[in-house]
Coordinates of C-alpha atoms in Angstrom, one line a residue:
Chain A
M183 CA 13.0 -16.3 -45.7
K184 CA 15.0 -19.5 -45.4
G185 CA 18.4 -19.3 -46.9
Q186 CA 18.3 -15.6 -47.2
E187 CA 20.9 -13.4 -45.7
I188 CA 19.3 -11.8 -42.7
K189 CA 20.7 -8.9 -40.9
V190 CA 19.2 -7.8 -37.6
R191 CA 19.7 -4.0 -37.1
A192 CA 17.9 -3.5 -33.9
V193 CA 16.1 -5.5 -31.2
G194 CA 13.0 -4.7 -29.2
T195 CA 11.5 -6.7 -26.4
T196 CA 8.1 -6.5 -24.7
G197 CA 6.0 -8.6 -22.3
S198 CA 6.6 -9.6 -18.7
A199 CA 10.1 -10.9 -19.3
R200 CA 11.0 -7.8 -21.4
K201 CA 13.8 -6.7 -19.1
L202 CA 15.5 -10.1 -18.8
I203 CA 15.3 -10.9 -22.5
G204 CA 16.2 -7.4 -23.3
T205 CA 19.4 -7.7 -21.3
I206 CA 20.3 -11.0 -22.9
L207 CA 19.7 -9.7 -26.4
K208 CA 21.1 -6.2 -25.7
A209 CA 17.8 -4.8 -27.0
Q210 CA 17.7 -1.2 -28.1
V211 CA 14.1 -0.9 -27.0
V212 CA 12.4 -2.5 -23.9
K213 CA 8.8 -1.5 -23.9
N214 CA 5.7 -2.4 -21.9
E215 CA 3.2 -4.6 -23.6
I216 CA 0.4 -2.0 -23.6
T217 CA 2.3 0.5 -25.8
A218 CA 3.8 -2.3 -27.9
H219 CA 0.4 -3.8 -28.6
A220 CA -1.2 -0.5 -29.5
I221 CA 1.7 0.4 -31.9
G222 CA 1.7 -3.0 -33.5
T223 CA -2.0 -3.0 -34.2
L224 CA -2.1 0.6 -35.4
S225 CA 0.5 -0.2 -37.9
K226 CA -1.8 -2.7 -39.6
Y227 CA -5.2 -1.2 -38.7
P228 CA -4.9 2.6 -38.4
D229 CA -8.6 3.1 -37.8
T230 CA -8.8 0.8 -34.8
R231 CA -10.9 2.2 -32.0
T232 CA -10.7 -0.7 -29.5
I233 CA -8.2 -3.4 -28.8
F234 CA -9.1 -6.5 -26.8
E235 CA -6.1 -8.5 -25.8
I236 CA -6.2 -11.7 -23.8
G237 CA -2.9 -13.4 -23.2
G238 CA -1.7 -16.1 -20.9
Q239 CA -1.9 -14.4 -17.5
D240 CA -3.2 -11.0 -18.2
S241 CA -5.8 -9.2 -20.3
K242 CA -6.1 -5.6 -21.4
I243 CA -8.3 -3.2 -23.2
I244 CA -6.8 -0.3 -25.2
L245 CA -9.0 2.6 -26.4
I246 CA -7.8 4.6 -29.4
E247 CA -8.9 7.9 -30.9
N248 CA -7.4 9.2 -34.1
G249 CA -4.6 6.7 -33.9
I250 CA -3.6 7.7 -30.3
V251 CA -4.1 5.6 -27.2
V252 CA -6.5 7.6 -25.0
D253 CA -7.2 5.0 -22.3
Y254 CA -6.4 1.5 -21.3
A255 CA -6.9 -1.0 -18.5
M256 CA -5.3 -4.2 -17.4
N257 CA -6.8 -6.9 -15.3
T258 CA -5.8 -6.7 -11.6
L259 CA -5.3 -9.2 -8.9
C260 CA -7.0 -12.0 -10.7
A261 CA -6.2 -14.3 -13.6
A262 CA -9.9 -15.3 -14.3
G263 CA -10.7 -15.1 -17.9
T264 CA -7.2 -15.4 -19.3
G265 CA -5.5 -18.0 -21.4
S266 CA -4.1 -20.0 -18.4
F267 CA -7.5 -20.4 -17.0
L268 CA -8.9 -21.7 -20.3
S269 CA -6.0 -24.1 -20.8
S270 CA -6.4 -25.5 -17.3
Q271 CA -10.1 -26.0 -17.8
A272 CA -9.5 -27.6 -21.2
K273 CA -7.2 -30.1 -19.5
R274 CA -9.8 -30.9 -16.9
L275 CA -12.3 -31.6 -19.7
G276 CA -9.8 -33.7 -21.6
I277 CA -9.8 -31.4 -24.6
E278 CA -6.8 -30.0 -26.4
V279 CA -6.8 -26.2 -25.9
E280 CA -6.3 -25.7 -29.7
R281 CA -9.6 -27.4 -30.3
F282 CA -11.5 -25.6 -27.6
G283 CA -13.1 -23.2 -30.1
D284 CA -14.4 -25.9 -32.3
W285 CA -16.0 -27.6 -29.4
A286 CA -17.7 -24.4 -28.4
L287 CA -19.2 -23.9 -31.8
K288 CA -20.9 -27.3 -31.6
S289 CA -23.0 -26.1 -28.7
K290 CA -26.6 -25.1 -29.2
T291 CA -27.5 -24.5 -25.5
P292 CA -24.4 -23.1 -23.7
V293 CA -24.6 -23.4 -19.9
K294 CA -24.1 -20.4 -17.6
I295 CA -20.9 -20.4 -15.7
A296 CA -20.0 -18.0 -12.9
A297 CA -17.4 -15.7 -14.3
R298 CA -16.6 -13.7 -11.2
C299 CA -13.5 -15.7 -10.3
T300 CA -11.5 -18.7 -11.5
V301 CA -12.2 -20.6 -8.3
F302 CA -16.0 -20.1 -8.6
A303 CA -16.0 -20.8 -12.3
E304 CA -14.1 -24.1 -11.7
S305 CA -16.5 -25.3 -9.1
D306 CA -19.4 -24.2 -11.2
L307 CA -17.9 -26.2 -14.1
V308 CA -17.4 -29.3 -12.1
H309 CA -21.0 -29.1 -10.8
K310 CA -22.4 -28.6 -14.3
A311 CA -20.5 -31.6 -15.6
Q312 CA -21.7 -33.7 -12.7
I313 CA -25.4 -33.0 -13.3
G314 CA -25.0 -34.1 -16.9
H315 CA -24.5 -31.1 -19.2
K316 CA -22.8 -31.9 -22.5
K317 CA -19.2 -31.1 -22.9
E318 CA -19.7 -28.7 -25.8
D319 CA -22.3 -26.7 -23.8
I320 CA -19.8 -26.4 -20.9
V321 CA -17.0 -25.3 -23.3
A322 CA -19.3 -22.7 -24.9
G323 CA -20.3 -21.6 -21.4
L324 CA -16.6 -21.1 -20.5
C325 CA -16.0 -19.0 -23.6
T326 CA -18.9 -16.8 -22.6
A327 CA -17.7 -16.6 -19.1
V328 CA -14.3 -15.4 -20.2
V329 CA -15.9 -12.6 -22.2
T330 CA -18.3 -11.7 -19.4
N331 CA -15.4 -11.6 -17.0
Y332 CA -13.4 -9.4 -19.4
L333 CA -16.1 -6.9 -20.0
N334 CA -17.0 -6.7 -16.3
N335 CA -13.5 -6.3 -15.0
V336 CA -11.1 -5.0 -17.6
G337 CA -13.7 -3.3 -19.7
K338 CA -15.6 -1.7 -16.8
G339 CA -16.6 1.9 -17.4
K340 CA -15.0 1.9 -20.9
T341 CA -16.9 2.8 -24.0
I342 CA -16.2 0.2 -26.6
K343 CA -16.4 1.4 -30.1
A344 CA -15.9 -0.4 -33.5
P345 CA -13.6 -1.2 -35.3
I346 CA -12.6 -3.7 -32.6
I347 CA -9.4 -5.8 -33.0
F348 CA -9.0 -8.9 -30.8
Q349 CA -5.6 -10.3 -30.2
G350 CA -3.3 -12.3 -27.9
G351 CA -3.2 -16.0 -27.6
V352 CA -6.9 -16.4 -26.7
S353 CA -7.9 -14.7 -29.9
K354 CA -7.1 -18.0 -31.7
N355 CA -10.1 -19.4 -29.9
I356 CA -13.1 -19.1 -32.3
G357 CA -15.5 -19.8 -29.4
V358 CA -14.3 -16.7 -27.5
I359 CA -14.5 -14.5 -30.7
K360 CA -18.1 -15.6 -31.2
A361 CA -19.0 -15.0 -27.6
Y362 CA -17.6 -11.4 -27.9
E363 CA -19.6 -10.7 -31.0
E364 CA -22.8 -12.0 -29.4
T365 CA -22.3 -10.1 -26.2
I366 CA -21.4 -6.7 -27.6
G367 CA -23.2 -6.9 -31.0
E368 CA -20.3 -5.6 -33.0
P369 CA -18.0 -7.5 -35.4
V370 CA -14.7 -8.4 -33.8
H371 CA -11.7 -8.6 -36.1
V372 CA -8.8 -11.0 -35.6
D373 CA -5.6 -10.7 -37.6
E374 CA -4.0 -13.9 -38.8
H375 CA -0.9 -13.0 -36.7
S376 CA -3.1 -11.8 -33.8
H377 CA -0.7 -13.5 -31.3
L378 CA 2.2 -11.5 -32.5
M379 CA 1.0 -7.9 -32.5
G380 CA 3.0 -7.0 -29.4
A381 CA 6.1 -8.3 -31.0
L382 CA 5.4 -6.3 -34.1
G383 CA 5.0 -3.2 -32.0
A384 CA 8.3 -3.8 -30.2
A385 CA 10.0 -4.3 -33.6
I386 CA 8.5 -1.1 -35.0
L387 CA 9.7 0.8 -31.9
A388 CA 13.2 -0.7 -32.2
K389 CA 13.3 0.3 -35.9
T390 CA 12.2 3.9 -35.2
S391 CA 14.4 4.3 -32.1
G392 CA 17.3 5.5 -34.3
K393 CA 19.6 3.2 -32.4
E394 CA 21.3 0.4 -34.3
Q395 CA 23.6 -2.3 -33.3
D396 CA 24.8 -5.4 -35.0
F397 CA 23.2 -8.5 -33.7
I398 CA 25.1 -11.7 -33.9
F399 CA 23.2 -15.0 -33.9
D400 CA 25.6 -16.6 -31.4
I401 CA 23.1 -16.4 -28.5
E402 CA 22.5 -20.1 -28.6
E403 CA 26.1 -20.9 -27.8
I404 CA 26.5 -18.4 -25.0
N405 CA 25.6 -19.6 -21.6
F406 CA 23.2 -17.2 -19.8
E407 CA 22.3 -17.8 -16.2
T408 CA 20.3 -15.9 -13.7
R409 CA 21.1 -16.1 -10.1
G410 CA 18.7 -14.9 -7.4
R411 CA 19.9 -13.9 -4.0
E412 CA 18.4 -12.1 -1.0
C413 CA 20.1 -8.9 0.1
T414 CA 20.8 -9.1 3.9
F415 CA 21.5 -5.4 4.6
C416 CA 18.1 -4.7 6.1
A417 CA 14.8 -6.5 7.0
N418 CA 13.4 -5.8 3.5
N419 CA 15.5 -8.6 2.1
C420 CA 15.2 -7.4 -1.5
E421 CA 15.3 -10.3 -3.9
I422 CA 18.1 -9.4 -6.3
I423 CA 18.4 -11.0 -9.7
C424 CA 21.8 -11.2 -11.3
V425 CA 22.2 -12.0 -15.0
H426 CA 25.4 -13.7 -15.9
K427 CA 26.8 -14.2 -19.4
D428 CA 29.4 -16.9 -19.5
N429 CA 29.9 -16.4 -15.7
E430 CA 30.3 -12.7 -16.1
L431 CA 27.8 -10.4 -14.4
I432 CA 26.1 -8.3 -17.1
D433 CA 23.2 -6.8 -15.2
S434 CA 21.2 -7.0 -11.9
W435 CA 18.0 -5.6 -10.5
G436 CA 15.6 -5.9 -7.7
N437 CA 17.3 -3.8 -5.0
K438 CA 15.4 -1.0 -3.5
C439 CA 18.4 1.0 -2.3
D440 CA 22.0 1.4 -3.1
K441 CA 23.2 -0.9 -0.4
G442 CA 22.3 -4.0 -2.4
A443 CA 24.1 -2.8 -5.5
S444 CA 27.4 -4.3 -4.5
Chain B
M82 CA 12.8 14.7 34.1
E83 CA 11.7 11.9 31.8
Q84 CA 9.2 9.4 33.1
S85 CA 11.0 6.2 33.9
E86 CA 11.3 3.5 31.3
R87 CA 8.1 4.0 29.4
I88 CA 8.5 4.0 25.7
A89 CA 5.8 5.3 23.4
S90 CA 5.5 4.3 19.7
F91 CA 3.1 4.8 16.8
P92 CA 2.6 3.6 13.2
H93 CA 4.4 5.0 10.2
M94 CA 2.9 7.1 7.5
G95 CA 5.3 8.8 5.1
N96 CA 7.7 11.1 6.8
Y97 CA 5.2 12.1 9.5
H98 CA 7.1 10.2 12.1
V99 CA 9.3 13.3 12.5
V100 CA 6.3 15.4 13.6
V101 CA 4.5 12.7 15.6
K102 CA 7.6 11.8 17.6
A103 CA 8.2 15.5 18.4
L104 CA 4.6 15.9 19.6
I105 CA 4.4 12.9 21.8
K106 CA 7.8 13.7 23.3
R107 CA 6.8 17.2 24.1
I108 CA 3.5 16.3 25.7
L109 CA 4.4 13.1 27.5
N110 CA 7.9 13.8 28.5
M111 CA 9.0 10.2 27.9
K112 CA 11.0 8.2 25.5
V113 CA 9.4 8.0 22.0
M114 CA 10.4 5.3 19.5
T115 CA 9.9 5.7 15.8
P116 CA 9.1 2.2 14.6
P117 CA 11.8 0.6 12.4
P118 CA 11.4 1.7 8.8
I119 CA 8.7 -0.3 6.9
T120 CA 10.2 -3.2 5.1
K121 CA 8.9 -6.4 3.7
R122 CA 9.1 -7.9 7.1
T123 CA 6.8 -5.3 8.5
I124 CA 4.0 -6.1 6.0
E125 CA 4.6 -9.8 6.3
L126 CA 4.2 -9.6 10.1
G127 CA 1.2 -7.4 9.8
A128 CA -0.5 -9.6 7.2
K129 CA 0.2 -12.7 9.1
H130 CA -1.7 -11.5 12.2
S131 CA -4.5 -9.5 10.5
P132 CA -7.9 -10.7 9.4
E133 CA -7.3 -11.6 5.8
A134 CA -9.9 -9.3 4.2
V135 CA -9.0 -6.2 6.1
C136 CA -7.6 -3.4 4.1
V137 CA -3.9 -3.0 3.8
P138 CA -3.3 0.1 6.1
F139 CA -4.4 -2.1 9.0
K140 CA -1.8 -4.6 8.1
Y141 CA 1.0 -2.0 7.9
N142 CA 0.0 -0.5 11.2
L143 CA -0.1 -3.8 12.9
G144 CA 3.3 -4.7 11.5
N145 CA 4.7 -1.4 12.8
Y146 CA 3.3 -2.1 16.3
I147 CA 4.8 -5.5 16.4
E148 CA 8.2 -4.3 15.4
S149 CA 8.0 -1.5 18.0
L150 CA 6.9 -3.8 20.7
E151 CA 9.8 -6.2 19.9
K152 CA 12.1 -3.3 20.5
G153 CA 10.6 -2.5 23.9
A154 CA 7.8 0.0 23.3
D155 CA 4.9 -0.2 25.8
I156 CA 2.6 2.6 24.9
L157 CA 1.0 2.6 21.5
F158 CA -1.0 5.3 19.7
Q159 CA -3.6 5.0 17.0
A160 CA -5.6 7.7 15.4
G161 CA -8.0 7.9 12.5
G162 CA -11.5 7.5 11.5
G163 CA -14.0 8.2 8.8
C164 CA -14.4 4.6 7.7
R165 CA -13.6 1.3 9.3
F166 CA -10.2 2.8 10.1
G167 CA -12.0 4.2 13.1
Y168 CA -12.4 0.7 14.5
Y169 CA -8.9 -0.4 13.8
G170 CA -7.5 0.6 17.2
E171 CA -9.8 -1.8 19.1
V172 CA -9.1 -4.7 16.9
Q173 CA -5.4 -4.2 16.7
E174 CA -5.2 -3.8 20.5
Q175 CA -7.0 -7.2 20.9
I176 CA -4.8 -8.9 18.3
L177 CA -1.6 -7.7 20.0
R178 CA -2.9 -8.7 23.5
D179 CA -3.7 -12.2 22.1
L180 CA -0.1 -12.4 20.8
G181 CA 0.9 -11.9 24.4
Y182 CA 2.3 -8.4 24.4
E183 CA 1.9 -6.1 27.3
F184 CA 1.3 -2.4 26.6
E185 CA -1.0 0.5 27.0
F186 CA -3.0 1.5 23.9
L187 CA -4.4 4.9 23.1
S188 CA -6.8 5.3 20.3
F189 CA -8.3 8.6 19.1
D190 CA -11.0 8.8 16.5
A191 CA -11.7 12.4 15.7
S192 CA -14.7 11.6 13.5
A193 CA -16.3 9.6 16.3
G194 CA -16.0 12.7 18.5
S195 CA -12.6 12.4 20.2
S196 CA -12.5 16.1 21.0
I197 CA -9.3 17.9 21.8
I198 CA -10.3 18.0 25.5
Q199 CA -10.6 14.2 25.5
I200 CA -7.2 13.8 24.0
Y201 CA -5.8 16.1 26.6
K202 CA -7.4 14.1 29.4
A203 CA -5.9 10.9 28.0
F204 CA -2.5 12.5 27.8
K205 CA -2.9 14.0 31.3
N206 CA -3.4 10.5 32.6
L207 CA 0.0 9.5 31.3
N208 CA 1.8 12.6 32.2
P209 CA 0.1 14.5 35.1
E210 CA 2.6 17.3 34.9
I211 CA 1.2 18.5 31.5
T212 CA -0.9 21.7 31.6
I213 CA -3.6 22.7 29.2
S214 CA -1.6 25.6 28.0
K215 CA 1.5 23.5 27.4
F216 CA -0.7 21.0 25.6
M217 CA -2.4 23.5 23.4
Q218 CA 1.0 25.1 22.6
S219 CA 2.5 21.7 21.6
F220 CA -0.5 21.1 19.4
L221 CA -0.2 24.3 17.6
L222 CA 3.5 23.8 17.1
T223 CA 2.7 20.4 15.6
M224 CA 0.2 21.8 13.2
K225 CA 2.8 24.3 12.0
M226 CA 5.4 21.6 11.6
L227 CA 3.0 19.6 9.5
K228 CA 2.2 22.6 7.4
C229 CA 5.8 23.4 6.8
M230 CA 6.6 19.8 6.0
D231 CA 3.7 19.4 3.6
E232 CA 4.5 22.6 1.8
V233 CA 8.2 21.5 1.3
E234 CA 7.2 18.1 0.2
E235 CA 4.7 19.5 -2.3
Y236 CA 7.5 21.5 -3.9
I237 CA 9.5 18.3 -4.0
R238 CA 6.7 16.3 -5.7
K239 CA 6.4 18.9 -8.4
N240 CA 10.1 19.2 -9.2
I241 CA 12.0 16.1 -8.2
G242 CA 11.3 14.6 -11.7
F243 CA 13.3 17.4 -13.3
E244 CA 16.4 17.6 -11.0
A245 CA 19.6 18.2 -13.0
Q246 CA 21.6 16.1 -10.7
K247 CA 20.0 12.9 -9.5
G248 CA 19.5 12.6 -5.8
S249 CA 19.9 16.2 -5.0
F250 CA 16.3 16.6 -3.8
E251 CA 16.4 13.5 -1.6
K252 CA 19.6 14.6 0.0
M253 CA 18.1 18.0 0.8
Q254 CA 14.9 16.5 2.1
K255 CA 16.9 14.3 4.5
S256 CA 18.7 17.3 6.0
F257 CA 15.4 19.3 6.1
L258 CA 13.7 16.5 8.1
N259 CA 16.7 16.3 10.5
E260 CA 16.4 20.0 11.3
L261 CA 12.7 20.0 11.5
E262 CA 12.8 17.3 14.1
K263 CA 14.7 19.5 16.4
V264 CA 12.6 22.7 16.3
K265 CA 11.4 24.1 19.6
S266 CA 9.4 27.2 18.8
L267 CA 7.1 28.6 16.1
R268 CA 9.9 31.1 15.3
E269 CA 12.3 28.2 14.5
I270 CA 9.8 26.5 12.3
K271 CA 9.3 29.7 10.4
E272 CA 13.1 30.1 10.1
I273 CA 13.6 26.5 8.8
H274 CA 10.7 26.8 6.4
R275 CA 12.2 30.0 4.9
K276 CA 15.7 28.6 4.8
Y277 CA 14.7 25.3 3.1
K278 CA 12.3 26.9 0.7
E279 CA 15.2 28.9 -0.6
K280 CA 17.5 25.9 -0.6
F281 CA 15.1 23.8 -2.5
E282 CA 14.4 26.5 -5.0
K283 CA 18.2 26.8 -5.6
I284 CA 18.5 23.1 -6.7
E285 CA 19.0 23.1 -10.4
I286 CA 16.1 21.7 -12.4
V287 CA 15.6 21.2 -16.1
K288 CA 11.9 21.6 -16.6
P289 CA 10.0 22.1 -19.8
D290 CA 7.6 25.0 -20.1
K291 CA 4.5 22.7 -19.9
P292 CA 5.5 19.5 -18.2
I293 CA 3.1 16.6 -18.1
R294 CA 1.0 17.0 -15.0
V295 CA -0.5 14.0 -13.2
G296 CA -2.8 14.3 -10.2
I297 CA -2.9 11.5 -7.7
V298 CA -6.1 11.0 -5.7
G299 CA -7.6 8.3 -3.5
E300 CA -7.4 6.8 0.0
L301 CA -5.2 8.7 2.4
Y302 CA -2.9 6.0 3.7
V303 CA -1.9 4.5 0.4
L304 CA -1.5 8.0 -0.9
M305 CA 0.8 9.1 1.9
E306 CA 2.8 6.0 2.7
P307 CA 5.2 5.4 -0.2
F308 CA 6.0 1.8 0.7
S309 CA 2.4 0.9 0.5
N310 CA 2.0 2.4 -3.0
Y311 CA 5.3 0.9 -4.3
F312 CA 6.8 4.4 -4.4
I313 CA 4.4 5.5 -7.1
E314 CA 5.2 9.2 -6.8
K315 CA 8.9 8.5 -7.2
E316 CA 8.2 6.3 -10.3
L317 CA 6.0 9.0 -11.8
A318 CA 8.6 11.7 -11.3
A319 CA 11.3 9.5 -12.7
Y320 CA 9.5 9.6 -16.0
G321 CA 9.7 13.4 -15.9
M322 CA 6.2 14.3 -14.8
E323 CA 4.9 16.8 -12.3
V324 CA 3.1 15.0 -9.5
H325 CA 0.2 16.8 -7.7
R326 CA -1.4 15.5 -4.6
F327 CA -3.8 17.4 -2.2
I328 CA -4.3 14.9 0.5
T329 CA -1.7 15.6 3.2
A330 CA -1.9 15.4 7.0
S331 CA -2.3 19.1 7.4
H332 CA -5.0 19.2 4.8
L333 CA -6.9 16.4 6.5
L334 CA -6.5 17.9 10.0
T335 CA -7.7 21.3 9.0
K336 CA -10.9 20.1 7.4
R337 CA -13.9 21.8 8.7
K338 CA -17.1 20.2 9.8
K339 CA -19.1 21.2 6.7
H340 CA -16.2 20.1 4.5
N341 CA -17.8 17.1 2.8
E342 CA -21.1 18.8 2.2
R343 CA -19.3 21.6 0.5
L344 CA -17.3 19.2 -1.6
A345 CA -20.4 17.4 -2.7
K346 CA -21.9 20.7 -3.7
E347 CA -18.8 21.6 -5.6
A348 CA -19.0 18.4 -7.6
S349 CA -22.8 18.2 -7.6
K350 CA -22.9 17.2 -11.2
Y351 CA -21.4 13.9 -10.2
I352 CA -22.3 13.4 -6.6
K353 CA -25.4 14.2 -4.5
Y354 CA -24.3 13.3 -1.0
H355 CA -21.2 12.3 1.0
I356 CA -19.9 8.8 0.1
G357 CA -17.7 8.2 3.1
A358 CA -14.2 8.9 4.3
D359 CA -12.3 10.7 1.5
G360 CA -14.4 9.4 -1.4
T361 CA -16.3 12.7 -1.8
E362 CA -13.0 14.6 -1.9
T363 CA -11.6 12.2 -4.5
V364 CA -14.5 13.0 -6.8
E365 CA -14.3 16.8 -6.1
K366 CA -10.5 16.9 -6.6
S367 CA -10.6 14.8 -9.7
K368 CA -13.2 17.1 -11.3
M369 CA -11.1 20.1 -10.3
L370 CA -7.9 18.6 -11.8
A371 CA -9.8 17.6 -15.0
E372 CA -11.0 21.2 -15.3
E373 CA -7.5 22.4 -14.8
K374 CA -6.6 20.3 -17.9
F375 CA -4.3 17.9 -16.2
D376 CA -2.9 15.2 -18.5
G377 CA -3.9 12.3 -16.4
L378 CA -5.2 11.1 -13.0
I379 CA -4.1 8.2 -10.9
H380 CA -6.6 6.8 -8.4
V381 CA -5.1 4.6 -5.6
K382 CA -6.9 2.7 -2.9
P383 CA -6.4 -0.3 -0.6
F384 CA -8.0 -3.4 -2.0
G385 CA -11.6 -3.5 -0.8
C386 CA -11.7 0.2 0.3
M387 CA -15.5 1.0 0.2
P388 CA -15.4 4.8 0.1
E389 CA -13.0 4.8 -2.8
V390 CA -14.9 2.0 -4.6
N391 CA -17.9 4.3 -4.3
A392 CA -15.9 7.1 -5.9
M393 CA -14.9 5.1 -9.0
P394 CA -18.1 5.3 -11.1
M395 CA -18.0 9.1 -10.8
L396 CA -14.3 9.1 -11.8
Q397 CA -15.2 7.1 -14.8
R398 CA -17.8 9.7 -15.8
I399 CA -15.3 12.5 -15.2
S400 CA -12.8 10.6 -17.3
S401 CA -15.2 10.4 -20.3
D402 CA -16.7 13.9 -19.9
Y403 CA -13.3 15.6 -19.7
K404 CA -11.4 13.1 -21.8
I405 CA -8.8 12.6 -19.1
P406 CA -7.4 9.2 -18.6
V407 CA -7.6 7.7 -15.2
L408 CA -5.4 4.8 -14.0
Y409 CA -6.8 2.7 -11.1
F410 CA -4.7 0.9 -8.6
S411 CA -5.8 -1.4 -5.7
F412 CA -3.0 -2.1 -3.3
D413 CA -2.8 -5.1 -1.0
S414 CA 0.1 -6.8 0.8
Q415 CA 0.9 -8.9 -2.3
T416 CA 0.7 -6.6 -5.3
S417 CA 2.9 -7.4 -8.2
E418 CA 5.4 -4.6 -8.5
T419 CA 6.2 -5.5 -12.2
G420 CA 2.5 -5.1 -12.9
I421 CA 2.5 -1.6 -11.4
K422 CA 5.6 -0.6 -13.4
T423 CA 4.1 -1.8 -16.6
R424 CA 1.0 0.2 -16.1
L425 CA 2.9 3.4 -15.1
E426 CA 5.2 3.1 -18.1
A427 CA 2.3 2.7 -20.4
F428 CA 0.5 5.6 -18.8
H429 CA 3.5 7.8 -19.4
D430 CA 3.8 6.6 -23.0
M431 CA 0.1 7.4 -23.5
L432 CA 0.3 10.9 -22.0
T433 CA 3.4 11.7 -24.1
M434 CA 1.8 10.5 -27.3
K435 CA -1.4 12.4 -26.6
R436 CA 0.7 15.6 -26.1
G437 CA 2.5 14.9 -29.4
E438 CA -0.8 14.7 -31.2
K439 CA -2.0 18.1 -29.9
K440 CA 1.0 20.0 -31.2

């Protein structure tokens, strides 16, 4: 694509920062990650029945029938079994997170690690390391723990049907893919761009939104700044975020009532 | 004549403070203080002084008490029961005493056998001038007020998402509550009810023939106190959906003794016996809504709420039997608001797309 004349017709954003980035980029579509993931995946795999997604801080399951989302769930209250958990444990074991999967594959006798909660898993891991389990066995155990946690929490009460697509950052981890396949006994497919399916979905939504606006690549030169302040009109003290573009206020949010709007 | 210098107060739940205030005022003939509106400070105070693992209604109640005591209240009320809620009063009283506040605490637990006569006696102690007939009359008036308020709010839930002019329902609701607060007789309640029914029906709405209908079920406090559920009904309505909820104060207070057994029978395919507090009703109502072909259900509970946790496996079965999606929420004092919005937006997208497919 390098050197080609690229013209952006519309912009779509998704993910936890979708509103902020959407404001900055003047996006035509700002969509939640569940819908975006489903649409992105369905565009490449129309017969998908189940989507597993594990990202940095959250994980979700999306169930699809005839190309329509019929049910979904997202992890609540707890980040156990997500990417950030894996990367912090990788650091503790002195392994690069990118090589985590390779380590897991080396293991012949994975250890059991409590998957209920990050805190328990971590103390379990330390304990297992101290009594002398091999590093690859612990790594493989962690991969299984992520899957067990996922299926027990996010996947609770959901009927998982093939074809299954696994995506999000953690899907790059071959150890976790293997643990999934062993646990549910079905093949789990991972796209080469599995970490970008949400972005693809947001792009499709932007394209089909019917709204177009020229996009200029001058974003890098513009100074964007967010300023947080607490509203003092009542005891709720809403935390208001103001987005400034070259010192000019372009948007703000966070206030629960109109008093904070000024 | 008002009794000198005593100020009664009570915890918040939705807009019911209007009715509770009127009731206590009528019976006790003393100053009644509505606690300051729930804010972040309320729940921070409550959470700070509560046992960590207790469910979130306890924390809100405690926060309300503290803010009332700070403003000079010295008689506090608690009512409830059915689950550990029934023991909240005792624990909250002790916590507040340990914090050094001085007050009188009255706790009624209907499920543990606080009969209306016992309640009367407790009130008689505070206000010797009250007679049983005046007491019963006030009670009846209160029930009618609740019924009127619940019926009006039901209409609001179903239609606010479709108002032609934003804010018109909320404005009308404010003036309705202001008038309801001042009623003195059954005749006046009837009058206000009729008047506002008409007024609300006159508000212009733009509603499709078959709007998306969502039923909201679960634990009573987080259902009825909007602050505790992050204004979920308002959010749902803002997406242009009809919101249905059956749990209201008047519904809960008019439950008969055999209620739960009847509910379990009604939903006998899913439930064999009563599972505590409102759990049985959650199952029964979910089944009913699924049969009425609602588009989706939302189940809310405080984090750690046993009766509602009990109800969840049955809800999962109802969900797969009737192909109705159910969205589950657990609320605590530190729930991520962004997370809730993300899930609700996705829920709306999903229901809309499902509708599109059927056409």
